[in-house]
mmCIF file of C-alpha atoms in Angstrom:
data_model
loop_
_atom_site.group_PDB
_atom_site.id
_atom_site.type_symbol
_atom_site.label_atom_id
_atom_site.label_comp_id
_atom_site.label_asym_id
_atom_site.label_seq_id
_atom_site.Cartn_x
_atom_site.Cartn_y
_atom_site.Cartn_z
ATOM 1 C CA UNK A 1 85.342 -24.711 -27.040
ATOM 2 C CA UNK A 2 84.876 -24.943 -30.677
ATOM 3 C CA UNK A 3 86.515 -23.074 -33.493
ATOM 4 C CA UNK A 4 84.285 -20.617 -33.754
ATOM 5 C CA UNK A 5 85.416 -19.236 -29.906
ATOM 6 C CA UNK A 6 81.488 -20.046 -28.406
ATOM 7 C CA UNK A 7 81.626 -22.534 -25.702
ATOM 8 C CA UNK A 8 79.414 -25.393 -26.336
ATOM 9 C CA UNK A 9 78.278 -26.382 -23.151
ATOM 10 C CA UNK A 10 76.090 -23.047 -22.247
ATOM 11 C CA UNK A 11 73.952 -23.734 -25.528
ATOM 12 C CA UNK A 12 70.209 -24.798 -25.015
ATOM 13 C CA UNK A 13 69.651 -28.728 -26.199
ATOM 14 C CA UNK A 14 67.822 -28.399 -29.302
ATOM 15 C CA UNK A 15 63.926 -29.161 -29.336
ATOM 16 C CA UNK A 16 62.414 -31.985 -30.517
ATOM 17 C CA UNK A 17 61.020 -31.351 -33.724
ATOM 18 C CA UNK A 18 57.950 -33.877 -32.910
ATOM 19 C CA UNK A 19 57.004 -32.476 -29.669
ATOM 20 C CA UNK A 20 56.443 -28.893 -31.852
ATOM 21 C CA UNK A 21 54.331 -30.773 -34.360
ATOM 22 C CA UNK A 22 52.320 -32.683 -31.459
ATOM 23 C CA UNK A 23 51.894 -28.789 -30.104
ATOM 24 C CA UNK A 24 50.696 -27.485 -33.159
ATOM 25 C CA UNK A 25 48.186 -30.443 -34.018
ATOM 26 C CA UNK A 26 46.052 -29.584 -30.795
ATOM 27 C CA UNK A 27 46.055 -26.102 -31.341
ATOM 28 C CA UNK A 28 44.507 -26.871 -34.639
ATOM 29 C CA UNK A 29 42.149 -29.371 -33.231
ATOM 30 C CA UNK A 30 40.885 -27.091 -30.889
ATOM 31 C CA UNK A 31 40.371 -24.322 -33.568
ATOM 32 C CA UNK A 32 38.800 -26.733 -35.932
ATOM 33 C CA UNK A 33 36.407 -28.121 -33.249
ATOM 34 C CA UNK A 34 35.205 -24.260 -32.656
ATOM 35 C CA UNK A 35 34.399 -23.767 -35.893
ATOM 36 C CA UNK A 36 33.133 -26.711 -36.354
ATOM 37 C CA UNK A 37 30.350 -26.127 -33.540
ATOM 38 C CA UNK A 38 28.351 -23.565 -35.339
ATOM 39 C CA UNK A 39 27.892 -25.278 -38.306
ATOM 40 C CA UNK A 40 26.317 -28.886 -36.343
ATOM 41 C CA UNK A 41 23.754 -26.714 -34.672
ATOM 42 C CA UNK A 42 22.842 -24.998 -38.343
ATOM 43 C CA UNK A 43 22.569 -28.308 -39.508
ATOM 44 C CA UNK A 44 20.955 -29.640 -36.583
ATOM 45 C CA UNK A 45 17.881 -26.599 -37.124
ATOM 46 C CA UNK A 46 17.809 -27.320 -40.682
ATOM 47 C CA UNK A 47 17.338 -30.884 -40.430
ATOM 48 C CA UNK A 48 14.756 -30.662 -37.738
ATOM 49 C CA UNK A 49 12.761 -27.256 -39.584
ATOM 50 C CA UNK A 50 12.323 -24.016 -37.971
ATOM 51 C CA UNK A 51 8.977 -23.976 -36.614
ATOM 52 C CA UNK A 52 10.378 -26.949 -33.930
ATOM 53 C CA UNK A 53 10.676 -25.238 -30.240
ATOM 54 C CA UNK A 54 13.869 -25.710 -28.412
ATOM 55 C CA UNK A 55 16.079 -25.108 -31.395
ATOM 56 C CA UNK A 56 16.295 -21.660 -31.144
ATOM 57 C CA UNK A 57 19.283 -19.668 -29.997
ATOM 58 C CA UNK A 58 18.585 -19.863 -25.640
ATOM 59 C CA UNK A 59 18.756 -16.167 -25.571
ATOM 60 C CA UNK A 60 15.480 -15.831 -28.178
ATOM 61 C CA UNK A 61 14.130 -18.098 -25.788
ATOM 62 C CA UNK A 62 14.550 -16.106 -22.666
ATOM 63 C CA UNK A 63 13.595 -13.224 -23.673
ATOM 64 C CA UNK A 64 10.105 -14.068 -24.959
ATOM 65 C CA UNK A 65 9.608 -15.845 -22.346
ATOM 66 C CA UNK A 66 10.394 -12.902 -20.419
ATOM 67 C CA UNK A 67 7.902 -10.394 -22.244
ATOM 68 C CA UNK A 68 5.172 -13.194 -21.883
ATOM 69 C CA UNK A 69 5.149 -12.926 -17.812
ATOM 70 C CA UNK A 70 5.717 -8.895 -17.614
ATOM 71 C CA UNK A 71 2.623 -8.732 -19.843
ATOM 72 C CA UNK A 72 0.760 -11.611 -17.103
ATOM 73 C CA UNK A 73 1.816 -10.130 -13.935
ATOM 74 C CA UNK A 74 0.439 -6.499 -15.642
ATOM 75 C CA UNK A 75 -3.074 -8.086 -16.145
ATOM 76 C CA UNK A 76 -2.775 -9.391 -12.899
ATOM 77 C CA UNK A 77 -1.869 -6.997 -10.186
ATOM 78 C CA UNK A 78 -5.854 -5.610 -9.501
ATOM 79 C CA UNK A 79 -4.235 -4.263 -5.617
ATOM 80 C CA UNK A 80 -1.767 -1.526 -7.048
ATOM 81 C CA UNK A 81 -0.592 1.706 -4.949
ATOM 82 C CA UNK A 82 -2.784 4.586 -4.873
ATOM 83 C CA UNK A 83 -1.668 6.909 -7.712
ATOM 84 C CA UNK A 84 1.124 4.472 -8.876
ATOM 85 C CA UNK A 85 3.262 5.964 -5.552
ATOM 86 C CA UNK A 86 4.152 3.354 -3.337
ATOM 87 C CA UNK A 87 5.542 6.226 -0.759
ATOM 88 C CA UNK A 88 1.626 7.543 -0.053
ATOM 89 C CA UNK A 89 0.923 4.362 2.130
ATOM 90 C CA UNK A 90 -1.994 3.207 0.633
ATOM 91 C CA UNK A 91 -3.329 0.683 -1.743
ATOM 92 C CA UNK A 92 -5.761 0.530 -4.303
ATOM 93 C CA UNK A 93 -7.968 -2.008 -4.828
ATOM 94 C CA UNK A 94 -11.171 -2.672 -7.240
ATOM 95 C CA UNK A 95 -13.842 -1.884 -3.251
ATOM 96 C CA UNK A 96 -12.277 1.326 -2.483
ATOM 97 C CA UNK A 97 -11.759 2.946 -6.347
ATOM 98 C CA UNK A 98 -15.167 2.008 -6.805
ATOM 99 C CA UNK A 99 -17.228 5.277 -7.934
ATOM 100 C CA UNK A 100 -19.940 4.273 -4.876
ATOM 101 C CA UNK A 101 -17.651 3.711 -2.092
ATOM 102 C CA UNK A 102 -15.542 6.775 -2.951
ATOM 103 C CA UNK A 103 -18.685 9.280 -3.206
ATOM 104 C CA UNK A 104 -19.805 7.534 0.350
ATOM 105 C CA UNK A 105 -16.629 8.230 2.144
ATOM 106 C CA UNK A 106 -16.207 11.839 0.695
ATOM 107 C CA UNK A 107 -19.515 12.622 1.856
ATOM 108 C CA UNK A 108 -18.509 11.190 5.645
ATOM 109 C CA UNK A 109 -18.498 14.613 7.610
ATOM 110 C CA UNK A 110 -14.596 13.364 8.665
ATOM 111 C CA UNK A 111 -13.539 13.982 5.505
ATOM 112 C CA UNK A 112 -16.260 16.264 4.057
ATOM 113 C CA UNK A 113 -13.051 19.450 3.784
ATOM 114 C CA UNK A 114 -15.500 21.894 3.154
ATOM 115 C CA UNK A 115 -17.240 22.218 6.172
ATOM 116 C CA UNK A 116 -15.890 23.537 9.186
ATOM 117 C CA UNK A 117 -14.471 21.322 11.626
ATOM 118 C CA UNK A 118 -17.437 22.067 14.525
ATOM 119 C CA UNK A 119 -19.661 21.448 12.335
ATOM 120 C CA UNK A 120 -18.369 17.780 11.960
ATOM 121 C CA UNK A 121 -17.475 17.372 15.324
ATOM 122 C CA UNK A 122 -21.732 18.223 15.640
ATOM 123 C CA UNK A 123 -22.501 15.514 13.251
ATOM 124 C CA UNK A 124 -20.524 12.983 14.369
ATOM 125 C CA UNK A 125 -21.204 13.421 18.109
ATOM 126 C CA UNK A 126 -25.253 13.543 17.377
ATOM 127 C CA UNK A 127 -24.793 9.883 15.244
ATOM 128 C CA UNK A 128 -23.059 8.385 17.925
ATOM 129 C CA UNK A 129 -24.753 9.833 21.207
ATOM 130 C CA UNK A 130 -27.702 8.907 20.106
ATOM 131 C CA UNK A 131 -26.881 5.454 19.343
ATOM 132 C CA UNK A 132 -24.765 4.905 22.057
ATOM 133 C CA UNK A 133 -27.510 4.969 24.877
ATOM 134 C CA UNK A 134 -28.663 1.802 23.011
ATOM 135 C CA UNK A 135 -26.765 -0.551 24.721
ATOM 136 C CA UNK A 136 -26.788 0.822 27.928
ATOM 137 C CA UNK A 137 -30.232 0.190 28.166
ATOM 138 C CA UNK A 138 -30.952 -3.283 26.815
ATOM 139 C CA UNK A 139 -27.608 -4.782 27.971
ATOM 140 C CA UNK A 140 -26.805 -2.655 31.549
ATOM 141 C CA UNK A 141 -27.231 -3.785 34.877
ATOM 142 C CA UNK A 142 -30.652 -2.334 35.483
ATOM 143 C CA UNK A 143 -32.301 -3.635 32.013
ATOM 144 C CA UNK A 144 -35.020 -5.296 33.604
ATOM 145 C CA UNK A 145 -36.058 -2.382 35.865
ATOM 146 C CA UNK A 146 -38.186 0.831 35.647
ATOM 147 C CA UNK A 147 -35.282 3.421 35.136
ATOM 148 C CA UNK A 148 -33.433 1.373 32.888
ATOM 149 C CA UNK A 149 -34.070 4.248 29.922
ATOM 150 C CA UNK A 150 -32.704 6.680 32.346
ATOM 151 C CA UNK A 151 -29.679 5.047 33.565
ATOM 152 C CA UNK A 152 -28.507 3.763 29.744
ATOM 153 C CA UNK A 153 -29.226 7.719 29.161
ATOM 154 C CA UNK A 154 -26.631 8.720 31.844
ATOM 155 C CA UNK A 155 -24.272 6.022 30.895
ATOM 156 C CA UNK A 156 -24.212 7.340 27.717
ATOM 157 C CA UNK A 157 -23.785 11.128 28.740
ATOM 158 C CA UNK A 158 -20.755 9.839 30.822
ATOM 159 C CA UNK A 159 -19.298 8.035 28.128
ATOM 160 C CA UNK A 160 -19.161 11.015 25.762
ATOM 161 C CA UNK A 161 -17.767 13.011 28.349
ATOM 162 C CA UNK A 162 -15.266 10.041 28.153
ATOM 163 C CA UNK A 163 -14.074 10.036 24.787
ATOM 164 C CA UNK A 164 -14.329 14.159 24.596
ATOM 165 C CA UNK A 165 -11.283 13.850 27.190
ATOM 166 C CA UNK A 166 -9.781 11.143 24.898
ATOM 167 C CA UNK A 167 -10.326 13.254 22.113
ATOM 168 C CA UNK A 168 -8.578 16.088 23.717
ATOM 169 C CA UNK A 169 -5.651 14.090 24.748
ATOM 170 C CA UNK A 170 -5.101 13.369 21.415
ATOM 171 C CA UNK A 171 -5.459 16.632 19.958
ATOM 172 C CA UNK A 172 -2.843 17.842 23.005
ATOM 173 C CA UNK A 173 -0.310 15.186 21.461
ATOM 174 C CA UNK A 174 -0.715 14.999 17.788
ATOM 175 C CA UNK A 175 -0.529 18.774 16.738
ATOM 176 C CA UNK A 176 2.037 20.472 19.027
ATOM 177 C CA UNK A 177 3.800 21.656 16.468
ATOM 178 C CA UNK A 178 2.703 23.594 12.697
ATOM 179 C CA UNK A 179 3.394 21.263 9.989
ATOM 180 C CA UNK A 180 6.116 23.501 7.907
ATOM 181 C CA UNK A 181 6.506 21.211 4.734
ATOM 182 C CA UNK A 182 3.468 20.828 2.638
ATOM 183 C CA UNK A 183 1.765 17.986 0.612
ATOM 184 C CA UNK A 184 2.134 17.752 -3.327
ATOM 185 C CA UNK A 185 0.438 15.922 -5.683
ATOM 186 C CA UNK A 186 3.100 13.790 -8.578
ATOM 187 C CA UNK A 187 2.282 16.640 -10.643
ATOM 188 C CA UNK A 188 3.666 18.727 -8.147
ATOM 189 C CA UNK A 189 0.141 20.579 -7.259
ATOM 190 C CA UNK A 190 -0.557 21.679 -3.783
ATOM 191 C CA UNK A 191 -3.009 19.947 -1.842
ATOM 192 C CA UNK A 192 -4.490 22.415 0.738
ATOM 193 C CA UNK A 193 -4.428 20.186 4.453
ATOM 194 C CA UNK A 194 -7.542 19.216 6.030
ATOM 195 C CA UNK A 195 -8.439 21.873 8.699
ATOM 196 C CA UNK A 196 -8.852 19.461 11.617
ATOM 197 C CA UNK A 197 -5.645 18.116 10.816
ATOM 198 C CA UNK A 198 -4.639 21.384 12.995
ATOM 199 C CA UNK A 199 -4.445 22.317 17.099
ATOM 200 C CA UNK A 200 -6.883 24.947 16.568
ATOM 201 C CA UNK A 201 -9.218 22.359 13.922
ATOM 202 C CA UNK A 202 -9.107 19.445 16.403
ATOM 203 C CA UNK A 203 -10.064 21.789 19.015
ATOM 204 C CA UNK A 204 -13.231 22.616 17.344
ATOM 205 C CA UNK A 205 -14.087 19.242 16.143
ATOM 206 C CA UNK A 206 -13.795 18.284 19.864
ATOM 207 C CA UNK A 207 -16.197 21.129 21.309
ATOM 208 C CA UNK A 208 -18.802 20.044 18.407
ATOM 209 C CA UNK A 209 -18.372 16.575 19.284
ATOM 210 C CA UNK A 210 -19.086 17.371 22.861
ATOM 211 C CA UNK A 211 -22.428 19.189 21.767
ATOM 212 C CA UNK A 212 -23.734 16.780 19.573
ATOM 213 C CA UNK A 213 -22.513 13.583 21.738
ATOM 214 C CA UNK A 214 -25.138 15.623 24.688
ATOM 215 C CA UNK A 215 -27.844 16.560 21.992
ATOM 216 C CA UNK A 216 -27.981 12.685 20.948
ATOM 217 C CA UNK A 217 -28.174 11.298 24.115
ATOM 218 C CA UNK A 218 -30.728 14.200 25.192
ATOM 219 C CA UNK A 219 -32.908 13.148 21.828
ATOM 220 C CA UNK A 220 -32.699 9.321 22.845
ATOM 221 C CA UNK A 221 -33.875 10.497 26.253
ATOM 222 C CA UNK A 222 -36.413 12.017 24.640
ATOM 223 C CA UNK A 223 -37.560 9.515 22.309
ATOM 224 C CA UNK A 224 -37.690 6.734 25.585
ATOM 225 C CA UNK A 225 -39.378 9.259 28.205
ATOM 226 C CA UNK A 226 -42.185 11.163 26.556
ATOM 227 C CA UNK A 227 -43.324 9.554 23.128
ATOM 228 C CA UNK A 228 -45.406 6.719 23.706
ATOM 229 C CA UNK A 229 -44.079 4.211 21.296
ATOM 230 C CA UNK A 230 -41.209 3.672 23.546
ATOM 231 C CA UNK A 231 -42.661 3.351 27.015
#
């Protein structure tokens, strides 16, 4: 104990006064080396001029480099999505938003809305019974005899009887039930649905195909049995 009634023993051993000023000189150091680092790149861009690439602060950099390829892949995308909606399904590209092709396809009687759906079903099933006995009679079994004409003829008959079954399977399958939500435009206009995209459409479309599938193979039958140019 001294005088003063403290015991001596519990006090802390003083510090060093060298090890503080050791402390302190790093912590300067450090400072002084931050500050320090701004001003060598200044000089370093002054020294070299400011036109020279690669001095420039990196984020500059990145983001004109950044503007450069948004503006390149923009020029180059020529397959976008139909109507700038991805969700529709279906692309875009410089044959199909041609003027020509589109004015073809509308005028296809399969998507031709304003007709009724038998009389597309008659259209399409005249095009392809009459072309359909084609085959039958140059490539079937009995090409190189007398009645091939009349046997690709009922080949053809039975194969639109064929696909009129297919085609009434499908309707069966496809439109059991009324579609209850309908189709908007991004505007939010209403698009009226196709009729044949219906039971009672896809009906009719099948009984028209079924009449003009028999009406083109009856006019190739025709064409090969009475007018001379095919005998």
């Amino acid at each position: 104990r001294g005088d003063g009634g403290v015991d001596s023993s519990t006090q802390p051993p003083p510090v060093a006064r060298p090890t503080v000023d050791k402390m302190a000189a790093v912590i300067n150091a450090s400072i002084a080396a931050r500050v320090a680092a701004p001003k060598r790149v200044a000089a370093r861009r002054t020294f070299f001029g400011k036109g020279v690439a690669g001095i420039a602060p990196v984020r500059a950099t990145q983001k004109a480099s950044f503007a450069v390829r948004a503006a390149s892949d923009e020029q180059a995308q020529v397959i976008k999505p139909i109507n700038g909606d991805p969700f529709i399904g279906m692309l875009e590209t410089p044959v199909t938003s041609a003027p020509i092709v589109a004015n073809f396809l509308s005028n296809l009687p399969a998507y031709r809305t304003g007709v009724s759906p038998l009389t597309r079903g008659v259209e399409v099933g005249l095009a392809h019974g009459f072309f359909l006995t084609g085959p039958f009679i140059k490539l079937g079994p009995l090409r190189a005899t007398e009645s091939a004409e009349i046997a690709g003829c009922l080949s053809g008959a039975g194969l639109v009887l064929i696909l009129t079954a297919c085609l009434s399977i499908y309707g069966a399958t496809a439109f059991q039930t009324e579609e209850v939500i309908g189709v908007k435009t991004l505007s939010g206009r209403d698009v009226n649905r196709d009729p044949v995209q219906s039971s009672d459409g896809w009906a009719k479309f099948t009984s028209g195909w079924l009449v003009g599938g028999l009406s083109g193979v009856a006019w190739s039958y025709f064409l090969t049995q009475v007018l001379p140019y095919y005998s």
